PDB file of C-alpha atoms in Angstrom:
ATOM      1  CA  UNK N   1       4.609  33.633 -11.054  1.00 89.00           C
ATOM      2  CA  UNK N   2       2.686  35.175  -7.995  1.00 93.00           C
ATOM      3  CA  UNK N   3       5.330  35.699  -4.907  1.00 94.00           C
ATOM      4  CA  UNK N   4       2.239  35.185  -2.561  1.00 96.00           C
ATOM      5  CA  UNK N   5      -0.605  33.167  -2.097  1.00 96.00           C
ATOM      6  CA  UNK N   6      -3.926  33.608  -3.754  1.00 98.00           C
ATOM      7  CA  UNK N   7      -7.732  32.348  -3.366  1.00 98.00           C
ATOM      8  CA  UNK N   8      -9.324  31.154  -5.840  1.00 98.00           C
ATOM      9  CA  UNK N   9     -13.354  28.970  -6.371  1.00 98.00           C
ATOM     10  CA  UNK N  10     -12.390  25.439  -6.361  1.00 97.00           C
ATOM     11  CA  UNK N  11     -14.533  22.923  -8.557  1.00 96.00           C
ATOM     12  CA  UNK N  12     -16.366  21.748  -5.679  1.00 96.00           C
ATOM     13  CA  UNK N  13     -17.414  25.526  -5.225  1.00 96.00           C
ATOM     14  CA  UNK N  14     -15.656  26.247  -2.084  1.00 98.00           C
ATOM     15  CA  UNK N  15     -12.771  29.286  -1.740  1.00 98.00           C
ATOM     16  CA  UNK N  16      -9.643  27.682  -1.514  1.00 98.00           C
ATOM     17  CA  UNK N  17      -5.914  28.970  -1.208  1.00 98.00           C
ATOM     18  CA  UNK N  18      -3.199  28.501  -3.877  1.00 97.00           C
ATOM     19  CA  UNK N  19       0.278  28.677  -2.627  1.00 97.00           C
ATOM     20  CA  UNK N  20       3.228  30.741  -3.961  1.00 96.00           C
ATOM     21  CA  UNK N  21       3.620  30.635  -7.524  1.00 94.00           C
ATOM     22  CA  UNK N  22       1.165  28.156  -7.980  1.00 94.00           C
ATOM     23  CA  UNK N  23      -1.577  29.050 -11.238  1.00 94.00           C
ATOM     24  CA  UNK N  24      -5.473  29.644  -9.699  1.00 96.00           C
ATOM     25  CA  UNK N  25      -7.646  27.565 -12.138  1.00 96.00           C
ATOM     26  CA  UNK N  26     -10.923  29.157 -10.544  1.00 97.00           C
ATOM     27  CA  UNK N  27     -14.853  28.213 -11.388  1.00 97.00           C
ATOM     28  CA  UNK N  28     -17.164  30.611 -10.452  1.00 95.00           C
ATOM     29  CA  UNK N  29     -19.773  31.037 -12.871  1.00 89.00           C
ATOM     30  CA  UNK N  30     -17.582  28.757 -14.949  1.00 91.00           C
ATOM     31  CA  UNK N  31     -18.186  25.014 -14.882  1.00 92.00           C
ATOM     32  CA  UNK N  32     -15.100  24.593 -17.276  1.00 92.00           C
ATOM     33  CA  UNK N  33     -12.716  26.869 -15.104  1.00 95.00           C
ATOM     34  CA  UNK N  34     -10.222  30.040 -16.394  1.00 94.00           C
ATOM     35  CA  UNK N  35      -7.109  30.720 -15.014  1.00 94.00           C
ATOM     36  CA  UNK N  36      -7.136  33.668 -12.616  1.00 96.00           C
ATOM     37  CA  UNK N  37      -4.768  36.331 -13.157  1.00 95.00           C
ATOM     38  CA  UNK N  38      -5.328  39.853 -11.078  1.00 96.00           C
ATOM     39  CA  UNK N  39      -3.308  42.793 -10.803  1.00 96.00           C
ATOM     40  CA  UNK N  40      -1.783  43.885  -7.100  1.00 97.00           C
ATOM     41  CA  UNK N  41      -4.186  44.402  -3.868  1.00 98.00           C
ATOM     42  CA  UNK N  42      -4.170  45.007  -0.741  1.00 98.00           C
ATOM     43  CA  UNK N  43      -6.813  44.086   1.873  1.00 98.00           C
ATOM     44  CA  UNK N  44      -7.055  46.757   4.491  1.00 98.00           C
ATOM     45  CA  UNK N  45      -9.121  45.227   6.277  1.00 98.00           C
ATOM     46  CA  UNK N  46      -6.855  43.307   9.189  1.00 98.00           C
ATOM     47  CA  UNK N  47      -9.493  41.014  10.373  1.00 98.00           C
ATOM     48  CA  UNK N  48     -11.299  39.933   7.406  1.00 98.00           C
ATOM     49  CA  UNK N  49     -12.906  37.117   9.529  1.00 98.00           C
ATOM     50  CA  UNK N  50     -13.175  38.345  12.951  1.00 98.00           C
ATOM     51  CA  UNK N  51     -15.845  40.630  13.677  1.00 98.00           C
ATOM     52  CA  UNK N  52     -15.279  41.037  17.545  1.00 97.00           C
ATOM     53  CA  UNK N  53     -12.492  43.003  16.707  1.00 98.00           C
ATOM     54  CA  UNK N  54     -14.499  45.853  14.967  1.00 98.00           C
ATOM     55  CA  UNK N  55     -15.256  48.718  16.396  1.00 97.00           C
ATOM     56  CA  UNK N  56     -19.018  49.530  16.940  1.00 94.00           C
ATOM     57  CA  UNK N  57     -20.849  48.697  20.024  1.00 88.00           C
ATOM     58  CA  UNK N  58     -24.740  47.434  20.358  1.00 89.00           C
ATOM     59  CA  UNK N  59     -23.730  44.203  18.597  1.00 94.00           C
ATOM     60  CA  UNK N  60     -23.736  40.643  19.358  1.00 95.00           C
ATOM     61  CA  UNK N  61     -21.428  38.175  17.758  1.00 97.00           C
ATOM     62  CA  UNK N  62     -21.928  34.470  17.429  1.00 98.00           C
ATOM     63  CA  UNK N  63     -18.363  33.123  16.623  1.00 97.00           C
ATOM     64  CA  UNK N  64     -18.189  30.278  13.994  1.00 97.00           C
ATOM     65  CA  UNK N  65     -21.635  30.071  13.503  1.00 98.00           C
ATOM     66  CA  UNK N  66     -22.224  28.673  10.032  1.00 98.00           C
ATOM     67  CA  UNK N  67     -20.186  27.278   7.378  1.00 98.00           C
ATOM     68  CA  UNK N  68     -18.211  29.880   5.258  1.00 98.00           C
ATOM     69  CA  UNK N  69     -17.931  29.796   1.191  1.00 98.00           C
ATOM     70  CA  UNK N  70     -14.399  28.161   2.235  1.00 98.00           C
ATOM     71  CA  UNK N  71     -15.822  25.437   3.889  1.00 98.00           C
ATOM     72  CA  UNK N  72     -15.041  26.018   7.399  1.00 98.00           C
ATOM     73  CA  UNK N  73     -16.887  26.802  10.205  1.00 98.00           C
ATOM     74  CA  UNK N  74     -15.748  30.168  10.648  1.00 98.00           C
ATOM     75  CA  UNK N  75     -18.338  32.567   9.575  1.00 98.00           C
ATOM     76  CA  UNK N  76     -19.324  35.229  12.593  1.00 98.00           C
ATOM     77  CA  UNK N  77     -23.294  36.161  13.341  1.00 98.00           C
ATOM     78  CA  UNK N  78     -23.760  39.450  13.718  1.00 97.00           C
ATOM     79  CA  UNK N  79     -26.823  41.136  15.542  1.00 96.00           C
ATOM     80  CA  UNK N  80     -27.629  44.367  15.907  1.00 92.00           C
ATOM     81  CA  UNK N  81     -29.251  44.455  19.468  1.00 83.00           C
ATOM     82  CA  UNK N  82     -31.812  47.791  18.624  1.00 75.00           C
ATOM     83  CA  UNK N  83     -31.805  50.768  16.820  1.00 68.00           C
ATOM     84  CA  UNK N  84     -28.987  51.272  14.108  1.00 78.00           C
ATOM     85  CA  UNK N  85     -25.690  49.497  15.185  1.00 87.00           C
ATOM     86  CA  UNK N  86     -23.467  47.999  12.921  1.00 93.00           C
ATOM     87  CA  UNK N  87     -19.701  46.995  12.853  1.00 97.00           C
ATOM     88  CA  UNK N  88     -16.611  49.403  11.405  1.00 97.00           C
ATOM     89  CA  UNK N  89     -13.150  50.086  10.649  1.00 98.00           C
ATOM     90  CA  UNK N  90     -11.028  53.274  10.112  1.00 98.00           C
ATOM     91  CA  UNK N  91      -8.297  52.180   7.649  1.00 97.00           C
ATOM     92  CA  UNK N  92      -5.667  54.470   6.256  1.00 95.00           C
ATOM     93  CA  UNK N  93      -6.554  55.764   2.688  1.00 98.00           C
ATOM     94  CA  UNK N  94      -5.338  58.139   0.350  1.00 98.00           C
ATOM     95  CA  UNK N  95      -7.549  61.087  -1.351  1.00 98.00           C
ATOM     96  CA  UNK N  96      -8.540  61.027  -4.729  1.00 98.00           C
ATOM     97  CA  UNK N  97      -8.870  57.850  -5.517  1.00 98.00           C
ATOM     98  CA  UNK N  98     -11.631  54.701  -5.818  1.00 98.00           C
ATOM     99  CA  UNK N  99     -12.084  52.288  -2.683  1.00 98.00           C
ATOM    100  CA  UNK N 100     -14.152  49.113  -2.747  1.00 98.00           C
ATOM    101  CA  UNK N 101     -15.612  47.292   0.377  1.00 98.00           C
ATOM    102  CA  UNK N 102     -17.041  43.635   0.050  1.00 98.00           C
ATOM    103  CA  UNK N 103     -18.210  40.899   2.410  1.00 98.00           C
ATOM    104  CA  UNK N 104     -19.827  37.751   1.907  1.00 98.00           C
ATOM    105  CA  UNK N 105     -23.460  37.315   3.678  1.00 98.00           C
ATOM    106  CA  UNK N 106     -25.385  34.743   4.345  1.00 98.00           C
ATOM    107  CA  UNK N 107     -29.046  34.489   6.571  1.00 98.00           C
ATOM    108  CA  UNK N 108     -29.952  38.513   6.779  1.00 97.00           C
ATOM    109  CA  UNK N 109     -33.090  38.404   8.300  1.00 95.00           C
ATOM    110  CA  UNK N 110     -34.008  41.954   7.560  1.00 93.00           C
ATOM    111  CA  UNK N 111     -36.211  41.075   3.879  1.00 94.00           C
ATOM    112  CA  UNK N 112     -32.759  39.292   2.827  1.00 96.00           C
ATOM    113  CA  UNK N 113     -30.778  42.743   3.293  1.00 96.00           C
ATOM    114  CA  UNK N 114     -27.655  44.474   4.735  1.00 96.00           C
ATOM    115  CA  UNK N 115     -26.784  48.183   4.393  1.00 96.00           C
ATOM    116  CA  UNK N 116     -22.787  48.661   3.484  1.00 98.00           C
ATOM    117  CA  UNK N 117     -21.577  52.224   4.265  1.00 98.00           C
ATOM    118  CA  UNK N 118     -17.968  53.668   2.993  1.00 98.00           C
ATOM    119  CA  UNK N 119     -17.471  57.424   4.286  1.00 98.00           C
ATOM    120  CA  UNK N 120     -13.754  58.373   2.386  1.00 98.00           C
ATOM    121  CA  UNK N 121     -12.917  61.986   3.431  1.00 98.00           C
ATOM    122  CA  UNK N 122     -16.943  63.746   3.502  1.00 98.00           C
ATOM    123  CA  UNK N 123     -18.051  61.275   0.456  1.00 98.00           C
ATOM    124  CA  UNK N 124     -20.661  58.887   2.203  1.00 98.00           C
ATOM    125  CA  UNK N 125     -21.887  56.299   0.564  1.00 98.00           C
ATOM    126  CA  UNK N 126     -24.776  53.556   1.939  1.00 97.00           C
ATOM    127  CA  UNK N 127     -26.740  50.929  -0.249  1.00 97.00           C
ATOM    128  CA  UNK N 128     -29.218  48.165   0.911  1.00 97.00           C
ATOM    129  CA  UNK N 129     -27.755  44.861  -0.898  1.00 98.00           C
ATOM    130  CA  UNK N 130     -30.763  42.519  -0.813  1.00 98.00           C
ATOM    131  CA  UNK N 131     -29.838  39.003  -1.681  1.00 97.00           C
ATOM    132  CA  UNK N 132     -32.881  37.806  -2.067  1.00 96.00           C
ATOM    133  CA  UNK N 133     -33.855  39.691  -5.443  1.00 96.00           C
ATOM    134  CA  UNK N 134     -30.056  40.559  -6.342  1.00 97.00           C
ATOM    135  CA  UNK N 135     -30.793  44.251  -5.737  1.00 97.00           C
ATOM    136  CA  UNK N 136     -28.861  47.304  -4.697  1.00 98.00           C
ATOM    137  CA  UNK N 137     -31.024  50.511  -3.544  1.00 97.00           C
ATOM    138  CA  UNK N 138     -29.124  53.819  -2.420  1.00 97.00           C
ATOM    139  CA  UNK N 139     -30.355  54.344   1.423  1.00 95.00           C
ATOM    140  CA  UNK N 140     -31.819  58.402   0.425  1.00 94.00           C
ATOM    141  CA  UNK N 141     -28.964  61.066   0.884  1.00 95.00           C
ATOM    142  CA  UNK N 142     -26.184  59.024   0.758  1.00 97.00           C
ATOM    143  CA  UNK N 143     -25.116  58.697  -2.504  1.00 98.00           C
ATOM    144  CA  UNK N 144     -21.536  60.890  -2.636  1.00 97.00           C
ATOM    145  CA  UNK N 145     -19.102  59.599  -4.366  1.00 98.00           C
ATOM    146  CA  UNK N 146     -20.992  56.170  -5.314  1.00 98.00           C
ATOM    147  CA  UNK N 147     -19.033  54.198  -8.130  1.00 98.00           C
ATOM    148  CA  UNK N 148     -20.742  51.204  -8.318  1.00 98.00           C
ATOM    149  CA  UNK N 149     -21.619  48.062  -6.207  1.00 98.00           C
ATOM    150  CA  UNK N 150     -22.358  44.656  -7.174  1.00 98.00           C
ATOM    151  CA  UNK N 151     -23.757  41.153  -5.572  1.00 98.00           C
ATOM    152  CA  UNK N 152     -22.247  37.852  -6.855  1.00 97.00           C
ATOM    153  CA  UNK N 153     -23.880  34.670  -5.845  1.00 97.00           C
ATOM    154  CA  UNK N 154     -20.753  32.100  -4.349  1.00 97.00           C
ATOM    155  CA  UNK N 155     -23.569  29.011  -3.950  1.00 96.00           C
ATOM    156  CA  UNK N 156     -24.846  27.690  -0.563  1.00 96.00           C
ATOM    157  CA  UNK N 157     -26.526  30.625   0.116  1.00 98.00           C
ATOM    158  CA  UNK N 158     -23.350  32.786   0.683  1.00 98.00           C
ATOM    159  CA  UNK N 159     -23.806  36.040  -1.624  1.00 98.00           C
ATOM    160  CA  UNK N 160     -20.764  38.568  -1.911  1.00 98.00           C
ATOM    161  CA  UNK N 161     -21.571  42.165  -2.032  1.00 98.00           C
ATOM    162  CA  UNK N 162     -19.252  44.649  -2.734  1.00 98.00           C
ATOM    163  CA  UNK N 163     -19.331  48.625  -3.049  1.00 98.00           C
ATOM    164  CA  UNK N 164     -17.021  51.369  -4.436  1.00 98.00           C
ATOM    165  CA  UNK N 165     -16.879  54.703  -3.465  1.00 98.00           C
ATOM    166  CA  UNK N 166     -14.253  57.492  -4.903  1.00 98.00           C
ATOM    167  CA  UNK N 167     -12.412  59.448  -1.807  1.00 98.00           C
ATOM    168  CA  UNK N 168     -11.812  62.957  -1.096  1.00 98.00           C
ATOM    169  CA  UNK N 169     -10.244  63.188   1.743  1.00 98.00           C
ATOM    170  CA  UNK N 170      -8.016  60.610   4.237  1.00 98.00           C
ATOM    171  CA  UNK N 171     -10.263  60.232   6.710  1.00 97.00           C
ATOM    172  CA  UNK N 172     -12.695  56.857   6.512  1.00 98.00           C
ATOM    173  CA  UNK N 173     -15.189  54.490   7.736  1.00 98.00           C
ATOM    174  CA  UNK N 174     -15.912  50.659   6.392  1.00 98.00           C
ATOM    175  CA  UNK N 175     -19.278  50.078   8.143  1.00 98.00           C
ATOM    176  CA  UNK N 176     -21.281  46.973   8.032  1.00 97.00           C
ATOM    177  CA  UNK N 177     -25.134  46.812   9.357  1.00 96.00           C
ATOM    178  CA  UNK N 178     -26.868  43.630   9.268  1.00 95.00           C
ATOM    179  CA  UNK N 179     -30.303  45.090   8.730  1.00 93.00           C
ATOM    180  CA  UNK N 180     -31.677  48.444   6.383  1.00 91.00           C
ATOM    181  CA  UNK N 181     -31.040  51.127   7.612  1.00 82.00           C
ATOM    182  CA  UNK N 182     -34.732  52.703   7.184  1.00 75.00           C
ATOM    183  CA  UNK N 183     -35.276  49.983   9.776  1.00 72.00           C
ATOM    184  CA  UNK N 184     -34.669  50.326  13.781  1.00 76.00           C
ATOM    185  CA  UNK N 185     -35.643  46.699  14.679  1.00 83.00           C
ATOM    186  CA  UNK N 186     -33.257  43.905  15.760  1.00 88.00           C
ATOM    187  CA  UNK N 187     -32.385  42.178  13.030  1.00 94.00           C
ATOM    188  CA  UNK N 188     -28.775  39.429  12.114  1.00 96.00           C
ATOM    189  CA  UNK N 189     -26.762  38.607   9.274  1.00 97.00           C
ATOM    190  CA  UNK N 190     -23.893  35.911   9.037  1.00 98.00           C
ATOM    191  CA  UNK N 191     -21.021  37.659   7.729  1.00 98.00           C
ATOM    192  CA  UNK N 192     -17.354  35.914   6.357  1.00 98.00           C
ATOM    193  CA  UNK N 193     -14.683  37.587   4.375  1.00 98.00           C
ATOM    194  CA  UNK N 194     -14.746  41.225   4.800  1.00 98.00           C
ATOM    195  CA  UNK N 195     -12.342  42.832   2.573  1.00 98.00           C
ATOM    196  CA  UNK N 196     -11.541  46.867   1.573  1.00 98.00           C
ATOM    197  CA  UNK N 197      -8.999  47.380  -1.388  1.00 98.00           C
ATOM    198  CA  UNK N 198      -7.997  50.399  -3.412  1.00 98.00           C
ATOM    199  CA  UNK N 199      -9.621  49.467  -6.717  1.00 97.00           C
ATOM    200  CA  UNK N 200     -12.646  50.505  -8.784  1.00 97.00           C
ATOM    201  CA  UNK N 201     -13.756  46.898  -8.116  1.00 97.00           C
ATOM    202  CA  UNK N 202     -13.174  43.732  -6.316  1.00 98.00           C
ATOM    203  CA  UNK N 203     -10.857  40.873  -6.923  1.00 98.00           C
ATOM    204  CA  UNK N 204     -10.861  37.534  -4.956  1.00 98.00           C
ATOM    205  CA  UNK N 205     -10.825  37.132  -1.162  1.00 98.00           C
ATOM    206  CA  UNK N 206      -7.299  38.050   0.638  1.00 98.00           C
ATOM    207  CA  UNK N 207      -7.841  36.541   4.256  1.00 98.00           C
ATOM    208  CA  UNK N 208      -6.088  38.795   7.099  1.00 98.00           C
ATOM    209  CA  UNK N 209      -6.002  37.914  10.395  1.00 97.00           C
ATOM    210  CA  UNK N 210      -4.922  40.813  12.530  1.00 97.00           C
ATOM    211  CA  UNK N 211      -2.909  43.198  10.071  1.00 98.00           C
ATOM    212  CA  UNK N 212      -3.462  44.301   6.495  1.00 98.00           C
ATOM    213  CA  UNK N 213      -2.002  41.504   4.027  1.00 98.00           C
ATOM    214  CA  UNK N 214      -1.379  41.955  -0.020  1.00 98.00           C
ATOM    215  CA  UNK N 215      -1.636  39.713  -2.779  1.00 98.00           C
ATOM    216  CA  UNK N 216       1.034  39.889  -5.397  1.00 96.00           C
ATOM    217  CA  UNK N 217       0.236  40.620  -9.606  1.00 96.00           C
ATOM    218  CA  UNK N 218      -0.065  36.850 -11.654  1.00 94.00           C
ATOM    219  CA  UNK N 219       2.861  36.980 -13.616  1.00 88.00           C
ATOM    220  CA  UNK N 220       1.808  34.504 -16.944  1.00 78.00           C
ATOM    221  CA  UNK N 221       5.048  33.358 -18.755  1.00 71.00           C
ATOM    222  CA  UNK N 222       4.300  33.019 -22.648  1.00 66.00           C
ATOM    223  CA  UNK N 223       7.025  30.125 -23.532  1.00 52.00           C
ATOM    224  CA  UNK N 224      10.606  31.371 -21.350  1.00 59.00           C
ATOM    225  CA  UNK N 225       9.687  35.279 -21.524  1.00 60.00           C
ATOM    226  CA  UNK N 226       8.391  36.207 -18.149  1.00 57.00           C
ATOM    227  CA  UNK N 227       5.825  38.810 -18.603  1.00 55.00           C
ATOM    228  CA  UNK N 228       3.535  41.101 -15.542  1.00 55.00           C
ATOM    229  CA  UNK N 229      -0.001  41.306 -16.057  1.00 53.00           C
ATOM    230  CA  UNK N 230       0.083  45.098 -17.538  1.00 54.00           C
ATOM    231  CA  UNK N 231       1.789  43.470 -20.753  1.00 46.00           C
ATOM    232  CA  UNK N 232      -1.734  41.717 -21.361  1.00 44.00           C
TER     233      UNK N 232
END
């Protein structure tokens, strides 16, 4: 039982969306396939897709430039036009407790990198994801708060990054740069999938389009005994 939809990597290796109460046999990084069961989360971000409507100016966006890891041509280019622009949100969050940001990237042009930033309450956190060697390096003096991070490889070039960072206040900032941050030139990224949840890591894509959205716990039933995933 799952009273909401729920993503899930398909055999062919493209993110696709299970409906309501319907089990997610999923395959990455297993050519077999396991069911997918995940506890509750929220995406706060409310346009996981749609980078126009991020704040942060000095950008340029290419709409629907590539194809995404759901098949669809729907992933955004993002350009930083000089010095150290990126895109951001300011979601609601609580103190006290561990956030994690992810995206999926494709094309960086800066040495195969982009620079994530989370800033919860006066912890700031940035770290250079390079998806070329699989690599995550701290950008130096911003390391407060830092959980972990993490880059998964989602095939066709599309890598997802993801990084957590513990809050300590309610104040916030989910930034995205499509370059290093040590580096002022121009550089681009294609970006799909953006996605902040309050966990100490991240689960599977929740799309949004224009207001926060949450996916519901996988409810397994062993024979006619319903049970919720914290029984497991």
């Amino acid at each position: 039982t799952r009273d909401s939809i729920g993503t899930y990597v398909d055999r062919d290796g493209l993110i696709k969306t299970a409906s309501n109460n319907v089990p997610r046999v999923d395959f990455l990084d297993n050519a077999d396939g396991a069911l997918l069961l995940e506890p509750q989360r929220t995406n706060l971000v409310t346009y996981s897709e749609d980078f126009s409507q991020w704040l942060g100016g000095g950008i340029n966006i290419t709409a629907n430039d590539v194809i995404s890891p759901d098949g669809g041509l729907n992933a955004d280019k993002v350009e930083s036009t000089n010095s150290f622009f990126g895109k951001y949100i300011q979601p609601t969050i609580s103190s006290g407790v561990d956030y994690t940001a992810s995206v999926f990237v494709k094309n960086a042009t800066d040495n195969n990198s982009i620079t994530l930033r989370l800033l919860l309450g006066t912890n700031d956190t940035r770290y250079i994801f390079n998806t070329s060697n699989l690599t995550v390096t701290a950008v130096p003096g911003y390391t407060s708060g830092f959980v972990n991070s993490n880059i998964e490889n989602y095939g066709n070039g599309w890598y997802k990054c993801s990084l957590t960072t513990t809050s300590n206040g309610t104040s916030s900032v989910f930034a995205i740069y499509p370059k290093i941050l040590t580096n002022a030139d121009t550089e681009s990224a294609n970006l799909w999938g953006a996605q902040l949840e309050q966990a100490s890591y991240a689960t599977s894509y929740i799309p949004t389009s224009g207001s926060t959205v949450e996916r519901v716990a996988d409810g397994p039933t062993n024979l006619s005994t319903p049970q919720t995933l914290s029984d497991f």
